[in-house]
Coordinates of C-alpha atoms in Angstrom, one line a residue:
X11 CA -21.5 0.7 -16.7
X12 CA -24.9 1.9 -17.3
X13 CA -26.5 -1.5 -16.8
X14 CA -24.3 -1.8 -13.5
X15 CA -26.0 1.6 -12.3
X16 CA -29.4 0.8 -13.2
X17 CA -29.0 -2.6 -11.2
X18 CA -27.7 -0.9 -8.2
X19 CA -30.5 1.6 -8.4
X20 CA -33.2 -1.3 -8.8
X21 CA -31.7 -2.9 -5.7
X22 CA -31.7 0.2 -3.7
X23 CA -35.5 0.4 -4.6
X24 CA -36.1 -2.9 -3.3
X25 CA -34.7 -1.7 0.0
X26 CA -37.1 1.2 0.0
X27 CA -34.3 3.7 -1.1
X28 CA -35.7 5.7 -4.0
X29 CA -33.2 7.7 -6.3
X30 CA -34.5 10.4 -8.6
X31 CA -33.6 10.4 -12.2
X32 CA -31.1 13.4 -11.7
X33 CA -29.1 11.6 -9.0
X34 CA -29.0 8.3 -10.9
X35 CA -27.8 10.1 -13.7
X36 CA -25.0 11.9 -11.8
X37 CA -24.1 8.7 -10.4
X38 CA -23.6 7.0 -13.7
X39 CA -21.6 9.8 -15.2
X40 CA -19.2 9.5 -12.1
X41 CA -18.7 6.0 -12.7
X42 CA -18.3 6.7 -16.6
X43 CA -15.5 9.5 -15.7
X44 CA -13.7 7.0 -13.3
X45 CA -13.6 4.3 -15.8
X46 CA -12.4 6.7 -18.5
X47 CA -9.8 8.1 -16.3
X48 CA -7.7 4.8 -16.1
X49 CA -5.9 5.3 -19.1
X50 CA -2.2 4.2 -19.9
X51 CA -0.4 6.9 -17.8
X52 CA -2.9 6.2 -15.1
X53 CA -2.2 2.4 -15.0
X54 CA 1.4 2.7 -15.0
X55 CA 0.9 5.1 -12.1
X56 CA -1.1 2.9 -10.1
X57 CA 1.1 0.1 -11.0
X58 CA 4.1 1.8 -9.4
X59 CA 2.0 3.1 -6.5
X60 CA 1.2 -0.4 -5.5
X61 CA 4.6 -1.4 -5.7
X62 CA 6.2 1.5 -3.8
X63 CA 3.4 1.8 -1.3
X64 CA 3.5 -2.2 -0.4
X65 CA 7.0 -1.8 0.6
X66 CA 5.7 0.5 3.5
X67 CA 2.2 -0.8 4.3
X68 CA 1.3 -3.8 2.4
X69 CA -2.3 -4.3 4.2
X70 CA -3.1 -0.5 4.1
X71 CA -2.6 -0.7 0.4
X72 CA -4.7 -3.7 0.1
X73 CA -7.5 -2.2 2.2
X74 CA -7.3 1.4 0.7
X75 CA -7.3 0.5 -3.1
X76 CA -10.2 -2.3 -2.3
X77 CA -12.2 0.6 -0.5
X78 CA -11.6 2.9 -3.1
X79 CA -12.9 0.5 -5.8
X80 CA -15.8 -0.6 -3.5
X81 CA -16.9 2.8 -3.0
X82 CA -16.9 3.7 -6.8
X83 CA -14.0 6.3 -6.3
X84 CA -11.9 4.4 -8.8
X85 CA -12.5 1.7 -11.5
X86 CA -10.4 -1.1 -10.4
X87 CA -8.8 -3.2 -13.5
X88 CA -10.3 -6.7 -13.7
X89 CA -7.0 -8.0 -12.1
X90 CA -7.4 -6.1 -8.9
X91 CA -11.2 -6.3 -8.7
X92 CA -10.7 -9.0 -6.1
X93 CA -9.4 -6.6 -3.5
X94 CA -12.8 -5.1 -3.0
X95 CA -14.4 -8.4 -2.1
X96 CA -15.6 -8.4 1.5
X97 CA -13.7 -10.8 2.7
X98 CA -10.6 -9.6 1.5
X99 CA -11.4 -6.0 2.7
X100 CA -12.0 -7.6 6.3
X101 CA -8.8 -9.5 6.1
X102 CA -6.6 -6.6 5.1
X103 CA -8.6 -4.3 7.5
X104 CA -7.7 -6.4 10.4
X105 CA -4.0 -6.9 9.5
X106 CA -3.9 -3.0 8.9
X107 CA -4.9 -2.3 12.7
X108 CA -2.6 -5.1 13.8
X109 CA 0.6 -3.6 11.5
X110 CA -0.5 0.0 12.6
X111 CA 0.4 -1.0 16.4
X112 CA 3.2 -3.3 15.6
X113 CA 4.8 -0.6 13.9
X114 CA 4.9 1.7 16.5
X115 CA 6.9 -0.7 19.0
X116 CA 10.9 0.1 18.8
X117 CA 12.8 -2.9 17.3
X118 CA 9.9 -5.0 17.2
X119 CA 8.9 -2.9 14.1
X120 CA 12.5 -3.6 12.4
X121 CA 11.5 -7.4 13.1
X122 CA 7.9 -7.2 11.8
X123 CA 9.6 -5.4 8.6
X124 CA 12.2 -8.1 8.2
X125 CA 9.6 -11.2 8.3
X126 CA 7.4 -9.1 6.2
X127 CA 10.0 -8.8 3.5
X128 CA 9.1 -12.1 2.4
X129 CA 5.5 -11.0 1.8
X130 CA 5.7 -7.4 0.8
X131 CA 8.0 -7.7 -2.2
X132 CA 6.3 -10.6 -3.9
X133 CA 2.9 -8.9 -3.1
X134 CA 4.1 -5.9 -4.4
X135 CA 4.9 -7.3 -7.7
X136 CA 1.6 -9.2 -7.9
X137 CA -0.5 -6.0 -7.1
X138 CA 1.5 -4.3 -9.9
X139 CA 1.1 -7.0 -12.4
X140 CA -2.5 -7.2 -11.5
X141 CA -3.2 -3.6 -12.8
X142 CA -2.8 -5.3 -16.5
X143 CA -3.7 -8.6 -15.8
X144 CA -3.5 -11.7 -18.1
X145 CA -5.1 -10.0 -20.9
X146 CA -1.7 -8.1 -21.6
X147 CA 1.1 -10.2 -20.3
X148 CA 3.8 -8.3 -21.5
X149 CA 2.8 -5.4 -19.7
X150 CA 1.8 -7.4 -16.6
X151 CA 5.3 -8.9 -16.4
X152 CA 6.9 -5.7 -16.9
X153 CA 4.9 -3.9 -14.3
X154 CA 5.3 -6.8 -12.0
X155 CA 9.1 -6.4 -12.2
X156 CA 8.8 -2.7 -11.6
X157 CA 6.5 -3.3 -8.7
X158 CA 8.6 -5.8 -6.9
X159 CA 11.7 -3.6 -7.4
X160 CA 9.9 -0.2 -6.2
X161 CA 8.6 -2.6 -3.0
X162 CA 12.2 -3.8 -2.2
X163 CA 13.5 -0.3 -2.3
X164 CA 10.7 1.3 -0.3
X165 CA 11.4 -1.5 2.2
X166 CA 15.0 -1.2 2.3
X167 CA 14.4 2.3 3.2
X168 CA 12.0 1.8 5.5
X169 CA 14.2 -0.7 7.6
X170 CA 17.2 1.6 7.3
X171 CA 15.5 4.6 8.7
X172 CA 13.7 2.8 11.4
X173 CA 17.0 1.1 12.5
X174 CA 18.5 4.4 12.8
X175 CA 15.5 5.7 14.7
X176 CA 15.9 2.6 17.0
X177 CA 19.1 3.5 18.3
X178 CA 17.7 6.4 20.2
X179 CA 16.3 5.6 23.6
X180 CA 13.1 7.6 23.4
X181 CA 10.1 6.3 21.0
X182 CA 8.9 9.8 19.6
X183 CA 11.2 9.3 16.6
X184 CA 10.0 5.9 16.0
X185 CA 6.2 6.9 16.2
X186 CA 6.7 10.2 14.1
X187 CA 8.3 7.9 11.3
X188 CA 5.5 5.5 11.5
X189 CA 2.8 8.1 11.4
X190 CA 4.7 9.8 8.4
X191 CA 4.7 6.4 6.6
X192 CA 0.9 6.0 7.3
X193 CA 0.3 9.1 5.7
X194 CA 2.7 8.4 2.7
X195 CA 0.8 5.5 1.7
X196 CA -2.6 7.2 1.7
X197 CA -0.8 10.2 -0.5
X198 CA 1.0 7.9 -2.8
X199 CA -2.3 6.2 -3.6
X200 CA -4.4 9.2 -3.8
X201 CA -1.7 10.9 -5.9
X202 CA -1.3 8.2 -8.4
X203 CA -5.0 7.7 -8.9
X204 CA -5.9 11.4 -9.3
X205 CA -2.7 13.0 -10.8
X206 CA -0.7 10.2 -12.7
X207 CA 1.8 12.7 -14.1
X208 CA 2.4 14.4 -10.8
X209 CA 3.1 11.1 -8.9
X210 CA 5.6 10.2 -11.7
X211 CA 7.4 13.5 -10.6
X212 CA 6.9 12.6 -6.7
X213 CA 8.3 8.9 -7.4
X214 CA 11.5 10.2 -9.0
X215 CA 12.1 12.5 -6.1
X216 CA 11.3 9.6 -3.5
X217 CA 13.6 7.2 -5.4
X218 CA 16.1 9.9 -5.1
X219 CA 15.5 10.4 -1.3
X220 CA 15.6 6.6 -0.7
X221 CA 19.0 6.3 -2.6
X222 CA 20.6 9.1 -0.3
X223 CA 19.3 7.4 2.7
X224 CA 20.4 3.7 2.1
X225 CA 23.8 5.4 1.4
X226 CA 24.1 7.2 4.2
X227 CA 22.4 5.0 6.8
X228 CA 23.6 1.5 5.3
X229 CA 25.4 0.4 8.9
X230 CA 22.0 0.7 10.6
X231 CA 20.3 -1.6 8.0
X232 CA 23.2 -4.0 8.5
X233 CA 22.5 -3.8 12.3
X234 CA 19.0 -4.8 12.3
X235 CA 19.6 -7.4 9.7
X236 CA 22.2 -8.9 12.4
X237 CA 19.6 -8.7 15.1
X238 CA 17.0 -10.4 13.1
X239 CA 19.4 -13.0 12.2
X240 CA 20.5 -13.6 15.8
X241 CA 16.9 -13.6 16.7
X242 CA 15.9 -16.5 14.7
X243 CA 19.4 -18.3 15.4
X244 CA 18.3 -18.3 19.0
X245 CA 14.8 -19.5 18.3
X246 CA 16.4 -22.6 16.6
X247 CA 18.7 -23.3 19.4
X248 CA 15.8 -23.2 21.7
X249 CA 13.9 -25.5 19.5

């Protein structure tokens, strides 16, 4: 880590940006603290957060975690280092913007979620497994199963509540839910990286709320699935 910081400081010198010894030392200490903070509870919390949040906003999760790693706010595990690559950040940032607006359109948001069910759940599993990487295959497989399950649960909860909201003719409830989910993803990732134990408690609460919503609003989930199935059936007939 010290070598990396030294290389960054030298690179800044070539650009004409000169850092004094005190500032460079503070940067190095901050990076060291970020690396040390990723202990086992932190890694488990990060894996669970990636899986859960991916069920709501996959592209936002990829972009947010990648930016946090690129900015040095957290030390990403080797299996997630790819997220901070400029091309990955550009692609996830673009899709984040697309999804942000697509998620605000009543009924189109449900179709968007149904299509992305085939992307978010596997991606949530892969991101969670990437926290531990190939060096710890056992934990990686366990984290992948956990991440995929949490992603599927979050996605089902999102689709169910959106189906219920879309039965209302006004768009404001839909917009409110969408903005709430945007903030929830940011809050979940931040809490997991800063306060892993608090995130664990919050996750239990969110799972309990999800179970309650799925039981109460299950008929709305069936309604949106029927609409999506009808959409693809009609498309196949036209083709």
